[in-house]
Short mmCIF file of C-alpha atoms and ligand atoms in Angstrom, two decimals:
data_model
loop_
_atom_site.label_atom_id
_atom_site.label_comp_id
_atom_site.label_asym_id
_atom_site.label_seq_id
_atom_site.Cartn_x
_atom_site.Cartn_y
_atom_site.Cartn_z
CA GLN A 1 38.85 -57.72 19.15
CA ALA A 2 38.61 -57.22 15.38
CA GLU A 3 40.76 -59.77 13.62
CA GLU A 4 42.44 -57.23 11.36
CA ALA A 5 43.46 -54.83 14.14
CA LYS A 6 46.69 -53.04 13.27
CA GLU A 7 49.50 -52.14 15.62
CA GLU A 8 50.46 -49.10 13.61
CA ILE A 9 48.25 -46.48 11.98
CA ASN A 10 49.35 -44.22 9.15
CA LEU A 11 47.31 -41.07 9.11
CA GLY A 12 47.46 -38.25 6.59
CA VAL A 13 46.10 -34.90 7.77
CA LEU A 14 45.45 -31.96 5.46
CA ILE A 15 44.97 -28.69 7.32
CA TYR A 16 43.68 -25.57 5.60
CA LYS A 17 45.86 -23.23 7.63
CA PHE A 18 48.04 -24.03 10.65
CA ASP A 19 47.79 -20.52 12.10
CA ASP A 20 43.99 -20.55 12.39
CA THR A 21 43.60 -20.53 16.16
CA TYR A 22 40.75 -23.00 16.50
CA ILE A 23 42.29 -25.41 14.00
CA SER A 24 45.57 -25.32 15.89
CA THR A 25 43.65 -26.46 18.97
CA VAL A 26 42.19 -29.40 17.03
CA ARG A 27 45.64 -30.10 15.58
CA ALA A 28 47.18 -30.18 19.05
CA ALA A 29 44.44 -32.55 20.20
CA ILE A 30 45.09 -34.88 17.21
CA GLU A 31 48.82 -34.83 18.02
CA LYS A 32 48.05 -35.60 21.66
CA TYR A 33 45.92 -38.54 20.57
CA ALA A 34 48.74 -39.79 18.34
CA GLU A 35 51.16 -39.68 21.26
CA GLU A 36 48.84 -41.33 23.77
CA ALA A 37 47.13 -43.96 21.60
CA ASP A 38 47.61 -47.65 22.41
CA VAL A 39 48.88 -48.17 18.90
CA LYS A 40 51.70 -46.35 17.14
CA VAL A 41 50.22 -43.50 15.12
CA ASN A 42 52.30 -42.02 12.32
CA LEU A 43 50.96 -38.57 11.54
CA ASP A 44 51.72 -36.89 8.25
CA MET A 45 50.27 -33.42 8.74
CA GLN A 46 50.35 -30.80 6.00
CA ASP A 47 49.70 -27.05 6.08
CA ALA A 48 48.02 -25.70 2.94
CA GLN A 49 48.49 -22.11 4.16
CA GLY A 50 45.07 -21.18 2.84
CA ASP A 51 45.94 -22.27 -0.72
CA GLN A 52 43.71 -24.90 -2.36
CA ALA A 53 46.20 -25.61 -5.18
CA LYS A 54 48.86 -26.30 -2.57
CA GLN A 55 46.49 -28.63 -0.72
CA ASN A 56 45.76 -30.54 -3.95
CA ASP A 57 49.50 -31.08 -4.41
CA GLN A 58 49.81 -32.26 -0.80
CA MET A 59 46.98 -34.74 -1.42
CA ASP A 60 48.79 -36.07 -4.52
CA ILE A 61 51.79 -36.89 -2.36
CA LEU A 62 49.74 -38.35 0.52
CA VAL A 63 47.76 -40.80 -1.65
CA GLU A 64 51.04 -42.39 -2.77
CA LYS A 65 51.65 -43.45 0.83
CA ASP A 66 50.16 -46.45 2.60
CA LEU A 67 47.56 -44.54 4.62
CA ASP A 68 44.80 -45.96 6.80
CA ALA A 69 42.81 -42.76 6.51
CA VAL A 70 43.13 -39.18 5.38
CA LEU A 71 41.69 -36.35 7.49
CA ILE A 72 40.76 -33.37 5.35
CA ASN A 73 40.19 -29.84 6.57
CA CYS A 74 39.74 -28.39 3.09
CA VAL A 75 40.73 -24.87 2.09
CA ASP A 76 37.79 -24.33 -0.24
CA THR A 77 34.75 -26.53 0.37
CA GLY A 78 33.62 -25.80 -3.19
CA SER A 79 36.78 -27.48 -4.55
CA ALA A 80 36.57 -30.57 -2.33
CA GLN A 81 35.49 -32.86 -5.17
CA GLY A 82 39.08 -33.11 -6.42
CA LEU A 83 40.26 -34.24 -2.99
CA ALA A 84 37.39 -36.72 -2.68
CA ASP A 85 38.23 -38.23 -6.11
CA LYS A 86 41.90 -38.66 -5.21
CA ALA A 87 41.01 -40.41 -1.93
CA LYS A 88 38.54 -42.69 -3.69
CA ASP A 89 40.95 -43.59 -6.49
CA ALA A 90 43.59 -44.48 -3.90
CA GLY A 91 41.09 -46.47 -1.80
CA ILE A 92 41.78 -44.38 1.29
CA PRO A 93 38.89 -43.55 3.64
CA ALA A 94 38.34 -39.77 3.71
CA ILE A 95 37.23 -38.02 6.86
CA PHE A 96 36.45 -34.35 6.30
CA PHE A 97 36.36 -32.17 9.36
CA ASN A 98 35.43 -28.61 10.41
CA ARG A 99 34.85 -27.27 6.87
CA GLU A 100 31.96 -29.10 5.31
CA PRO A 101 31.83 -30.08 1.62
CA ALA A 102 28.51 -30.71 -0.13
CA LYS A 103 26.75 -33.97 0.66
CA GLU A 104 27.26 -35.25 -2.93
CA ILE A 105 31.01 -34.81 -2.61
CA MET A 106 31.20 -36.85 0.57
CA GLU A 107 28.92 -39.51 -0.87
CA SER A 108 31.07 -39.77 -4.00
CA CYS A 109 34.01 -41.01 -1.93
CA GLU A 110 31.94 -42.64 0.82
CA GLY A 111 33.51 -40.11 3.14
CA LEU A 112 32.37 -38.77 6.44
CA PHE A 113 32.13 -35.27 7.87
CA VAL A 114 32.90 -34.42 11.49
CA GLY A 115 31.98 -30.90 12.48
CA THR A 116 29.21 -28.76 13.77
CA THR A 117 25.81 -27.66 12.59
CA ALA A 118 26.56 -24.36 10.86
CA SER A 119 23.54 -22.60 12.36
CA GLU A 120 24.12 -23.64 15.98
CA ALA A 121 26.93 -21.21 16.87
CA GLY A 122 24.92 -18.29 15.48
CA VAL A 123 21.81 -19.31 17.37
CA MET A 124 23.79 -19.49 20.60
CA GLN A 125 25.32 -16.05 19.96
CA GLY A 126 21.82 -14.63 19.52
CA ASP A 127 20.68 -16.33 22.71
CA LEU A 128 23.64 -14.98 24.66
CA LEU A 129 23.01 -11.41 23.47
CA ALA A 130 19.28 -11.67 24.25
CA ASP A 131 20.09 -12.89 27.77
CA MET A 132 22.53 -10.01 28.29
CA TRP A 133 20.14 -7.45 26.82
CA GLU A 134 17.37 -8.51 29.20
CA ALA A 135 19.70 -8.42 32.20
CA HIS A 136 21.29 -5.07 31.29
CA PRO A 137 18.87 -2.33 30.19
CA GLU A 138 21.83 0.10 30.19
CA TYR A 139 23.22 -1.68 27.10
CA ASP A 140 20.59 0.22 25.10
CA LEU A 141 22.84 3.29 25.01
CA ASN A 142 20.40 5.61 23.23
CA GLY A 143 17.37 4.13 25.00
CA ASP A 144 15.37 3.61 21.80
CA GLY A 145 14.48 -0.02 22.52
CA VAL A 146 16.45 -1.15 19.46
CA CYS A 147 19.86 -2.82 19.51
CA GLN A 148 22.22 -1.03 17.13
CA TYR A 149 24.74 -3.74 16.26
CA LEU A 150 27.55 -4.84 13.97
CA VAL A 151 28.36 -8.31 12.73
CA PHE A 152 31.91 -9.19 11.66
CA LYS A 153 31.92 -11.88 9.03
CA GLY A 154 34.40 -14.52 7.81
CA GLU A 155 34.84 -15.26 4.11
CA PRO A 156 31.64 -14.63 2.15
CA GLY A 157 30.31 -17.92 0.81
CA ASN A 158 31.85 -19.98 3.60
CA PRO A 159 28.89 -21.90 5.07
CA GLU A 160 29.92 -21.24 8.68
CA ALA A 161 30.37 -17.52 8.02
CA GLU A 162 27.02 -17.22 6.27
CA ALA A 163 25.14 -19.19 8.92
CA ARG A 164 26.70 -17.45 11.92
CA THR A 165 26.08 -14.04 10.38
CA SER A 166 22.40 -14.65 9.71
CA TYR A 167 21.45 -16.87 12.67
CA SER A 168 23.03 -14.65 15.35
CA VAL A 169 20.77 -11.79 14.33
CA SER A 170 17.66 -13.85 13.53
CA GLN A 171 17.87 -15.64 16.88
CA ALA A 172 18.15 -12.33 18.77
CA GLU A 173 15.01 -11.21 16.88
CA GLU A 174 13.36 -14.55 17.61
CA ARG A 175 13.95 -13.79 21.28
CA GLY A 176 12.11 -10.48 20.92
CA MET A 177 14.95 -8.02 20.31
CA LYS A 178 14.67 -5.28 17.71
CA MET A 179 17.90 -5.26 15.72
CA GLU A 180 19.40 -2.55 13.53
CA ASN A 181 22.70 -3.03 11.67
CA VAL A 182 24.68 0.22 12.04
CA GLN A 183 26.53 -0.44 8.76
CA GLY A 184 23.48 -1.82 6.96
CA GLU A 185 25.41 -5.00 6.13
CA PRO A 186 27.95 -7.39 7.66
CA VAL A 187 31.56 -6.21 7.97
CA VAL A 188 33.67 -8.74 6.05
CA ALA A 189 36.97 -9.35 7.87
CA ASN A 190 37.82 -12.87 6.62
CA TRP A 191 38.26 -14.39 10.10
CA ALA A 192 41.33 -12.16 10.65
CA THR A 193 42.18 -10.03 13.71
CA ASP A 194 44.01 -7.28 11.81
CA GLN A 195 41.24 -6.85 9.23
CA ALA A 196 38.60 -6.69 11.97
CA GLN A 197 40.64 -4.15 13.92
CA ASN A 198 41.17 -1.90 10.89
CA SER A 199 37.48 -2.01 9.97
CA MET A 200 36.35 -1.39 13.54
CA GLU A 201 38.68 1.61 13.85
CA ALA A 202 37.20 3.10 10.70
CA ILE A 203 33.63 2.44 11.84
CA LEU A 204 34.28 3.90 15.29
CA ALA A 205 35.69 7.05 13.70
CA ALA A 206 32.24 7.63 12.18
CA HIS A 207 29.91 5.93 14.68
CA GLU A 208 31.49 6.03 18.13
CA GLY A 209 28.75 5.84 20.76
CA GLU A 210 26.19 4.49 18.27
CA ILE A 211 27.16 0.80 18.46
CA GLU A 212 25.53 -1.25 21.22
CA ALA A 213 26.63 -4.82 20.46
CA VAL A 214 29.02 -6.70 18.18
CA PHE A 215 28.74 -10.26 16.91
CA CYS A 216 31.90 -11.80 15.42
CA ASN A 217 31.92 -15.04 13.44
CA ASN A 218 35.08 -16.03 15.32
CA ASP A 219 37.20 -14.95 18.28
CA ASP A 220 40.16 -13.87 16.16
CA MET A 221 37.97 -11.07 14.73
CA ALA A 222 36.56 -10.28 18.20
CA LEU A 223 40.13 -9.67 19.37
CA GLY A 224 40.58 -7.04 16.66
CA VAL A 225 37.22 -5.41 17.46
CA ILE A 226 38.10 -5.20 21.15
CA SER A 227 41.55 -3.72 20.42
CA ALA A 228 39.82 -0.98 18.42
CA LEU A 229 37.27 -0.41 21.20
CA ASN A 230 40.01 -0.28 23.85
CA ALA A 231 41.84 2.36 21.79
CA VAL A 232 38.86 4.73 22.18
CA GLY A 233 38.35 3.91 25.85
CA TYR A 234 35.66 1.22 25.52
CA ASN A 235 35.66 -2.19 27.23
CA THR A 236 38.92 -1.51 29.07
CA ASP A 237 37.64 -3.64 31.98
CA ALA A 238 34.34 -4.88 33.42
CA GLU A 239 33.79 -1.58 35.28
CA ALA A 240 34.50 0.65 32.27
CA GLU A 241 31.97 3.44 31.82
CA ASN A 242 31.81 2.78 28.09
CA TRP A 243 31.19 -0.92 27.54
CA ILE A 244 29.40 -2.87 24.84
CA PRO A 245 28.91 -6.64 24.53
CA VAL A 246 31.21 -8.36 22.01
CA ILE A 247 30.44 -12.02 21.30
CA GLY A 248 32.74 -14.38 19.40
CA VAL A 249 32.95 -18.05 18.48
CA ASP A 250 35.71 -20.61 19.26
CA ALA A 251 36.62 -19.96 22.92
CA THR A 252 40.28 -19.45 22.04
CA ASP A 253 42.73 -18.88 24.91
CA ALA A 254 43.06 -15.22 23.91
CA ALA A 255 39.27 -14.75 23.99
CA LYS A 256 38.97 -16.50 27.34
CA LYS A 257 41.55 -14.08 28.71
CA LEU A 258 39.55 -11.08 27.40
CA ILE A 259 36.43 -12.52 29.04
CA ALA A 260 38.29 -13.03 32.33
CA ASP A 261 39.58 -9.45 32.09
CA GLY A 262 36.04 -8.11 31.62
CA LYS A 263 36.65 -6.89 28.06
CA MET A 264 34.44 -9.35 26.22
CA VAL A 265 31.07 -10.82 27.19
CA GLY A 266 31.38 -14.35 25.88
CA THR A 267 32.05 -16.77 23.09
CA ILE A 268 30.66 -19.97 21.67
CA LYS A 269 32.82 -22.96 22.33
CA GLN A 270 33.53 -25.65 19.80
CA ASP A 271 34.71 -28.73 21.54
CA ALA A 272 38.16 -29.21 19.96
CA GLU A 273 38.97 -32.13 22.28
CA GLY A 274 35.63 -33.75 21.47
CA MET A 275 36.26 -33.36 17.76
CA ALA A 276 39.76 -34.82 18.00
CA ALA A 277 38.50 -37.70 20.16
CA CYS A 278 35.83 -38.45 17.59
CA ILE A 279 38.31 -38.28 14.70
CA ALA A 280 40.63 -40.58 16.66
CA GLN A 281 37.83 -43.11 17.16
CA LEU A 282 37.00 -43.09 13.44
CA THR A 283 40.63 -43.50 12.50
CA GLN A 284 41.08 -46.39 14.90
CA ASN A 285 37.99 -48.00 13.40
CA THR A 286 39.32 -47.80 9.85
CA ALA A 287 42.64 -49.23 10.98
CA ASP A 288 40.88 -52.06 12.81
CA GLY A 289 38.65 -52.82 9.86
CA LYS A 290 35.54 -51.93 11.84
CA GLU A 291 32.50 -49.96 10.79
CA LEU A 292 33.63 -46.32 10.57
CA VAL A 293 31.22 -44.96 13.17
CA ASP A 294 31.63 -47.85 15.61
CA GLY A 295 31.79 -46.59 19.20
CA VAL A 296 30.74 -43.02 18.33
CA GLU A 297 27.97 -41.69 20.56
CA LYS A 298 24.65 -42.21 18.80
CA ASP A 299 23.26 -38.78 19.71
CA MET A 300 26.13 -37.12 17.87
CA ILE A 301 25.14 -38.69 14.57
CA SER A 302 22.64 -36.75 12.51
CA GLU A 303 19.36 -38.55 12.01
CA LYS A 304 18.92 -37.04 8.57
CA VAL A 305 22.35 -37.52 7.10
CA ALA A 306 24.11 -40.75 7.89
CA ASN A 307 27.56 -39.55 6.83
CA LYS A 308 27.84 -36.69 9.31
CA ILE A 309 28.82 -36.54 12.93
CA PHE A 310 28.07 -33.37 14.82
CA ILE A 311 30.08 -32.14 17.76
CA PRO A 312 27.94 -29.87 19.95
CA TYR A 313 28.70 -26.22 20.79
CA GLY A 314 28.32 -24.54 24.17
CA ILE A 315 28.07 -20.93 25.43
CA TYR A 316 31.19 -19.77 27.32
CA THR A 317 31.08 -16.68 29.54
CA GLY A 318 33.94 -17.62 31.83
CA GLU A 319 31.66 -19.05 34.49
CA GLU A 320 32.73 -22.65 34.36
CA1 CA T 401 19.56 1.39 21.00
#
């Protein structure tokens, strides 16, 4: 319909780390879109392996190519200005996704962010725990009317990690729960299964039987927490005598399996397909010379900030 519609789209994609489970789901969905699109989509996807300097170098190479858009999942949101400048200088539309740079950075390159509201996953975790706590009085192991909990946190300073850590607990309190952090502070495990497992093993050695619930900023950490719990006879299945609710974020396949096996209570689902579909629409628009947000559902665009598109979360407890 647009007069400048292209038959071929060249898309650069910068990924912060290929082996992040949720991001690999988005990546697979972008690849699926590229295969199934009506036009030929040439994907140039790069793995920064968690290294911002490496990602900057990858961007330097990408901007030399004839790209219709660059999708950026930045390593360090605080260093995104450099990426934004390179995209602007090269005249390539920048679409940031999942990891959100500051508003000024996106505005400087007239970029767009596709992601989620940082607080929403935490709020849903708090809601899920409050629902479970009401339905299961036996979860209050020591019967003191207070929930003794732990929260496993991603990288300090990461906006998602900070928001999930604080909103999970504040929402549970909002719902009337009394909350007490067994460790007195969040357990930093940098999104990683092995770090979460090691920390949980150490905490259980000192506090076994005193922990009544665990929030994790992502499912990869929940996996580690549950491995540590299983090792001391907790959460071995839904009928286990010793069982505490563990709540993650991402709805990874591994977490869904734990939920199905009765080892984990639930997770908060980011819609990876929805995000990829949205990114695909934006990309198609840039290639067709249309307005960037053309065809994107209106209710997914923030009223307050015109250059953001939010993909909603949902609670997943295996009952769908
Ligand atoms: Ca208690």
